[in-house]
XYZ file of C-alpha atoms in Angstrom:
263
model
C 48.350 63.650 13.736
C 47.173 66.523 11.533
C 43.535 67.066 10.565
C 44.204 65.954 6.970
C 45.989 62.810 8.210
C 43.039 61.972 10.429
C 40.688 62.418 7.474
C 42.764 60.121 5.249
C 42.954 57.531 8.052
C 39.161 57.620 8.586
C 38.534 57.204 4.882
C 40.876 54.224 4.773
C 39.104 52.607 7.726
C 35.711 53.181 6.067
C 36.882 51.729 2.738
C 38.397 48.680 4.476
C 35.202 48.069 6.436
C 33.069 48.480 3.302
C 35.268 46.024 1.409
C 34.949 43.482 4.213
C 31.128 43.617 4.351
C 30.511 41.459 1.229
C 32.971 38.878 2.527
C 31.093 38.691 5.824
C 27.633 38.716 4.294
C 28.303 36.307 1.427
C 28.536 33.093 3.504
C 25.353 34.055 5.392
C 23.488 34.792 2.164
C 24.659 31.564 0.591
C 23.616 29.647 3.693
C 20.155 31.225 3.640
C 19.175 30.457 0.046
C 17.839 26.961 -0.633
C 15.737 25.386 -3.366
C 13.198 22.552 -3.468
C 12.326 21.077 -6.847
C 9.684 18.618 -7.919
C 6.567 18.047 -9.976
C 2.810 18.316 -9.509
C 0.905 15.597 -11.361
C -2.626 14.249 -11.746
C -4.044 11.053 -13.265
C -6.844 12.514 -15.369
C -6.192 13.201 -19.045
C -7.668 16.679 -19.074
C -6.447 19.970 -20.460
C -6.121 22.711 -17.873
C -7.675 26.104 -18.620
C -5.131 28.694 -19.891
C -5.724 30.711 -16.718
C -5.039 27.798 -14.331
C -2.479 28.391 -11.572
C -0.390 25.771 -9.762
C 0.408 26.730 -6.177
C 2.999 24.869 -4.086
C 3.669 25.700 -0.434
C 6.304 24.628 2.082
C 4.544 24.389 5.454
C 5.437 23.603 9.057
C 3.216 20.699 10.180
C 4.969 20.013 13.488
C 1.885 20.716 15.609
C -0.784 18.138 14.852
C -3.489 20.110 16.670
C -2.777 23.482 15.034
C -3.042 24.903 11.499
C 0.001 24.435 9.267
C 2.301 27.479 9.082
C 3.434 28.543 5.619
C 7.222 28.957 5.249
C 7.434 29.712 1.522
C 5.419 29.319 -1.638
C 5.440 29.606 -5.397
C 2.769 30.100 -8.070
C 3.146 28.773 -11.614
C 1.072 29.348 -14.723
C 0.047 25.847 -15.820
C 1.051 26.106 -19.485
C 1.512 22.355 -19.945
C -0.236 19.212 -18.773
C 0.821 16.789 -16.055
C 3.480 16.610 -14.706
C 4.156 20.280 -13.959
C 7.651 21.138 -12.709
C 8.113 23.593 -9.844
C 11.017 25.351 -8.125
C 10.365 26.625 -4.605
C 12.897 28.924 -2.925
C 13.056 29.262 0.847
C 15.316 30.606 3.574
C 17.212 27.938 5.496
C 17.069 30.138 8.598
C 13.306 29.404 8.702
C 13.899 25.644 9.059
C 14.340 24.524 12.667
C 15.832 21.157 13.714
C 13.355 18.660 15.119
C 10.329 20.091 13.323
C 8.283 18.465 10.541
C 7.858 20.142 7.166
C 5.750 19.172 4.158
C 4.781 20.341 0.692
C 1.192 21.129 -0.292
C -0.091 21.696 -3.822
C -3.291 22.814 -5.497
C -4.413 23.889 -8.953
C -6.988 26.656 -9.250
C -8.735 28.605 -11.991
C -9.769 31.906 -10.475
C -11.900 31.094 -7.413
C -12.482 27.511 -8.580
C -10.426 24.710 -7.030
C -9.558 22.091 -9.667
C -7.028 19.797 -7.947
C -5.615 19.399 -4.429
C -3.266 16.958 -2.697
C -4.865 14.639 -0.135
C -1.668 12.953 1.079
C 1.169 14.456 3.117
C 4.536 14.941 1.387
C 7.214 15.530 4.010
C 10.633 17.015 3.231
C 13.948 17.331 5.081
C 13.489 13.797 6.443
C 16.468 12.178 4.770
C 14.953 11.750 1.319
C 15.794 13.678 -1.855
C 14.657 17.291 -2.106
C 12.878 16.491 -5.362
C 9.287 15.660 -4.596
C 6.565 14.357 -6.866
C 3.215 15.596 -5.539
C 0.035 13.852 -6.724
C -3.083 16.020 -6.683
C -6.661 14.728 -6.884
C -9.344 16.038 -9.204
C -12.098 18.037 -7.536
C -15.544 17.278 -8.935
C -17.805 20.293 -9.240
C -21.310 19.877 -7.841
C -24.368 20.865 -9.860
C -27.509 21.956 -7.971
C -30.445 19.579 -8.264
C -34.110 20.391 -8.904
C -35.940 22.966 -6.792
C -32.573 24.345 -5.624
C -32.368 21.476 -3.151
C -29.518 19.605 -4.813
C -27.700 16.429 -3.968
C -24.779 15.931 -1.584
C -22.944 14.075 -4.366
C -19.464 15.493 -4.895
C -16.157 15.855 -3.107
C -16.049 17.804 0.150
C -13.343 19.028 2.527
C -14.162 19.031 6.252
C -14.026 22.472 7.889
C -15.524 21.653 11.267
C -16.366 18.576 13.378
C -18.909 19.169 16.169
C -17.808 22.777 16.619
C -14.195 21.887 17.336
C -12.654 22.880 13.999
C -10.222 20.612 12.165
C -6.481 20.180 11.812
C -5.661 22.165 8.690
C -3.089 19.917 7.037
C -4.986 16.684 7.752
C -7.216 17.111 4.650
C -10.250 15.183 5.915
C -12.415 14.546 2.846
C -15.786 13.045 1.944
C -16.717 11.933 -1.564
C -20.251 10.789 -2.380
C -20.965 9.205 -5.762
C -24.605 8.476 -6.704
C -25.327 4.781 -7.270
C -29.040 4.363 -7.815
C -31.963 6.472 -6.631
C -31.448 6.297 -2.871
C -27.876 5.116 -2.346
C -24.349 6.267 -3.034
C -20.770 5.094 -2.772
C -18.765 6.916 -0.118
C -14.991 7.281 0.063
C -12.417 9.725 1.304
C -9.512 10.401 3.607
C -10.057 10.660 7.336
C -6.870 12.622 7.961
C -4.776 9.506 8.517
C -6.494 6.601 6.740
C -8.506 6.180 3.573
C -12.024 4.806 4.004
C -14.978 3.622 1.958
C -18.599 2.555 2.369
C -22.130 3.500 1.355
C -24.701 6.139 2.167
C -28.507 6.042 1.897
C -30.047 9.303 0.648
C -33.752 10.110 0.429
C -34.816 13.743 0.068
C -32.856 15.637 2.712
C -32.303 12.504 4.812
C -28.933 10.759 4.789
C -27.438 7.861 6.723
C -23.987 6.317 6.446
C -23.346 2.602 6.730
C -20.249 1.020 8.288
C -16.996 2.297 6.813
C -14.030 0.116 5.843
C -10.741 1.874 6.578
C -7.022 1.286 6.213
C -5.099 0.740 9.446
C -2.231 3.218 9.370
C -1.072 4.745 12.657
C -0.604 8.524 12.831
C -0.047 11.194 15.470
C -2.491 10.904 18.401
C -4.235 14.173 17.499
C -4.856 12.949 13.948
C -6.181 9.608 15.164
C -8.480 11.366 17.637
C -9.872 13.654 14.926
C -10.391 10.724 12.568
C -12.380 8.828 15.204
C -14.547 11.903 15.844
C -15.105 12.304 12.105
C -16.307 8.708 11.644
C -18.483 8.949 14.756
C -20.095 12.112 13.382
C -20.756 10.422 10.019
C -22.468 7.555 11.836
C -24.689 10.041 13.704
C -25.783 12.027 10.650
C -29.488 11.887 9.773
C -29.977 14.864 7.416
C -27.999 17.153 5.158
C -28.305 20.769 4.101
C -26.647 22.473 1.126
C -25.653 26.117 0.794
C -25.112 26.527 -2.957
C -24.071 30.165 -2.653
C -21.154 29.339 -0.354
C -20.608 25.785 -1.734
C -21.064 24.237 1.714
C -22.459 20.897 2.880
C -23.806 20.539 6.415
C -24.523 17.171 8.039
C -27.023 17.248 10.894
C -27.926 14.789 13.647
C -31.340 14.107 15.186
C -32.642 17.394 16.577
C -31.132 19.475 13.752
C -27.734 20.180 15.257
C -24.905 20.569 12.715
C -22.175 18.032 13.420
C -20.081 18.337 10.251
C -19.422 21.260 7.932
C -17.728 20.821 4.558
C -16.599 23.088 1.748
C -16.782 21.934 -1.843
C -13.525 20.749 -3.361
C-alpha cells in the first residue's frame, strides 16, 4: 500500500468513526435527560414581592440520620401568584435504584425566607412525576421592648441537645401569643404534627403537654421527634439573638437544649 493510499484509508477510518460517535452518544444522552414538573402553591392570598424567587430541589433522602443530598435544582422568578409552575431537569444517571428521593421548595426575597415546605414530597415511587408542593408562610418576628423580644413566631430546629438534626425532617415550632402569659404552640416534629400551649413570663417559658398525630416514620425520625418533645418539656427559659434571628431554649442551669432559626 502506497503512502497516499494509507493516508486516504486513515482519513476514511477517521470519518467513519466520527460519523458513528453521534449514533453511540445519542441513546446515552437521551437516557440521561429527564424532567420533573409540578407546582408550588400556598394558601395565603398575598402578592409576592417582584424580587421573590421560587427554589425547587430534587434531593436524596435515603439516609434518615444524614443531611439530604441535592441532586438537581431550579430557580424561578415568581412573576405570578399561587400556584407557580416549575420544570426541574435532572440526570437519570444520578438516580439509584432502592434509594428515596423527594422534592423540596422554598420562596425567598433576598435573604428573607417567605415560604417553605414542611411535608415530604417523594418522587419515583410509582406516582406521577407531576408534583404539587404546598409551602407554608413564614411569619417574621418583630423585636419586643428593651430589645428582649418575644419567642412568638415560626422557628426551624437546628440543634437538639448538641446532636444536630436531620436536615430534611423540618422540625418546626410555632408560638402564637394568646393573652399576656400564654401562647398556642404548634408545629411539625419531623414525622407528626403537634399542638399545645406554652406559658411565657419575661424570659421564662414552659410547655404543657403536646397532642400529636400518630404516624409511624423511619426509626431515626421517630427517635429525633421523641428527643425534640422531651427537650420542649425540659425548657425553662428562652433567649433571642435578633441579629442572627435565632431562638435558644434553655433548661434549669442555663444549658441550651434547643436552637432554632427563624422561618
